[in-house]
mmCIF file of C-alpha atoms in Angstrom:
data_model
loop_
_atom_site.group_PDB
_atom_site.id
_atom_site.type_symbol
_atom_site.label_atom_id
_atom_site.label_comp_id
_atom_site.label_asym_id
_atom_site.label_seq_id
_atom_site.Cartn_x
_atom_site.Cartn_y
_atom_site.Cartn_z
ATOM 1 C CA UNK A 1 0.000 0.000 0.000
ATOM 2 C CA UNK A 2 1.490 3.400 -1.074
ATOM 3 C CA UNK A 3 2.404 5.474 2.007
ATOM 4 C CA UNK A 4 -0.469 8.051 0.719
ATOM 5 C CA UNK A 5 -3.031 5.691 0.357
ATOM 6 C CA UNK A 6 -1.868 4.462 4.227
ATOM 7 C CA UNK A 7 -1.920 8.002 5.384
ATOM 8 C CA UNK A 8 -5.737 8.718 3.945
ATOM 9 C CA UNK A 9 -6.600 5.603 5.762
ATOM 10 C CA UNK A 10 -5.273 6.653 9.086
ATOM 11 C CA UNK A 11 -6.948 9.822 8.588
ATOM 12 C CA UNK A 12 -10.348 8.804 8.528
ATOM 13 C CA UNK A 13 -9.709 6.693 11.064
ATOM 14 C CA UNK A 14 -9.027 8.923 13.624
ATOM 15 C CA UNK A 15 -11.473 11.376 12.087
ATOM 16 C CA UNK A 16 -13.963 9.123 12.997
ATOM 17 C CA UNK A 17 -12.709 8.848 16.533
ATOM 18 C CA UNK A 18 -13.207 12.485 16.772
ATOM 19 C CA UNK A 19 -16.768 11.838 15.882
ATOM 20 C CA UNK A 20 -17.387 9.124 18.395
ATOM 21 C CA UNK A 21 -15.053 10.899 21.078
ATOM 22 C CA UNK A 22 -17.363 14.249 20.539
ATOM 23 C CA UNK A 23 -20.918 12.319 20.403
ATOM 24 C CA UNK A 24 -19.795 10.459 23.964
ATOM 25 C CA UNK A 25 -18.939 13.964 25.152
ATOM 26 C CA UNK A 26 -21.848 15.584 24.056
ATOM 27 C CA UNK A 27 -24.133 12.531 25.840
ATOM 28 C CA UNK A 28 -22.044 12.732 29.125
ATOM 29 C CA UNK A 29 -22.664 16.724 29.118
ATOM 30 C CA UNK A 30 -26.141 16.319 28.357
ATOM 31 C CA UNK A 31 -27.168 13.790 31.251
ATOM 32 C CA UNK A 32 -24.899 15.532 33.392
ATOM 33 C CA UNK A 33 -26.648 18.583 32.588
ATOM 34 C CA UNK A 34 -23.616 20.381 32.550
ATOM 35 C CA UNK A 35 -24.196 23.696 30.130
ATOM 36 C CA UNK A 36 -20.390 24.908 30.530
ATOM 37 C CA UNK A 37 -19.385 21.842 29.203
ATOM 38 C CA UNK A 38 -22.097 21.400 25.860
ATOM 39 C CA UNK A 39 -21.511 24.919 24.866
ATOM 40 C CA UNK A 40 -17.811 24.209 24.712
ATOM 41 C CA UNK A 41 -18.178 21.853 22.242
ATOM 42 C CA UNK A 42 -19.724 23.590 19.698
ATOM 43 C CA UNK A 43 -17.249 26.604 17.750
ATOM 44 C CA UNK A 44 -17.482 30.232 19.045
ATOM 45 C CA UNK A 45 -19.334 31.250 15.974
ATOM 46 C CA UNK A 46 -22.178 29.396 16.739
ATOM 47 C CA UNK A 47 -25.389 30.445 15.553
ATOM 48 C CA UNK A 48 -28.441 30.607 17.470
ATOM 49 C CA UNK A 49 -32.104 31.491 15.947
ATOM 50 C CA UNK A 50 -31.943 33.887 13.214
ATOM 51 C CA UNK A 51 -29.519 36.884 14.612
ATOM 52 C CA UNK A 52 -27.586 35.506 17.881
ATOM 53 C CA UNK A 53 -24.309 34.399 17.385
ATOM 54 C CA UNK A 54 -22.097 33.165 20.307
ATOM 55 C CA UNK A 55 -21.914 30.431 23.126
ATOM 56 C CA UNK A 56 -23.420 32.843 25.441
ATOM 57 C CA UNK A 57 -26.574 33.051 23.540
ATOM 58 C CA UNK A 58 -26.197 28.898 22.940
ATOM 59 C CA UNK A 59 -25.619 28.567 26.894
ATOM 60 C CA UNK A 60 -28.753 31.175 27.195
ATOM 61 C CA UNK A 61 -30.586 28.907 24.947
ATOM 62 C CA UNK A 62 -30.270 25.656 26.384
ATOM 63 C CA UNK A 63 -30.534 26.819 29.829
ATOM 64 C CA UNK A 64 -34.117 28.066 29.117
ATOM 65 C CA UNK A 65 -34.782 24.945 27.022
ATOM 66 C CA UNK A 66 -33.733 22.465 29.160
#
């Protein structure tokens, strides 16, 4: 197998580690109800409803949701 080929392989592979890594994390922050931690996993820029932008307004968000 050409080292390329090897390193694509090994990329996805621990690409979809991330995945399963970030799901488990989001699960564990969700039962644990722990906002600090959810908001943190999402990026900085994240969008909430049609003009919020931020974690604060995410954190804001679920804490009224939930």
């Amino acid at each position: 197998m050409p080292d390329e080929a090897l390193l694509a392989r090994i990329d996805r592979l621990e690409s979809l580690d991330e995945i399963r890594q970030l799901a488990a994390k989001y699960s564990l922050a969700l039962d644990m109800r722990d906002l600090d931690a959810m908001v943190n996993l999402f990026p900085e820029d994240v969008r909430v409803g049609k003009d919020k932008v931020g974690r604060a307004h995410f954190k804001q968000w679920m804490d009224e949701t939930l």
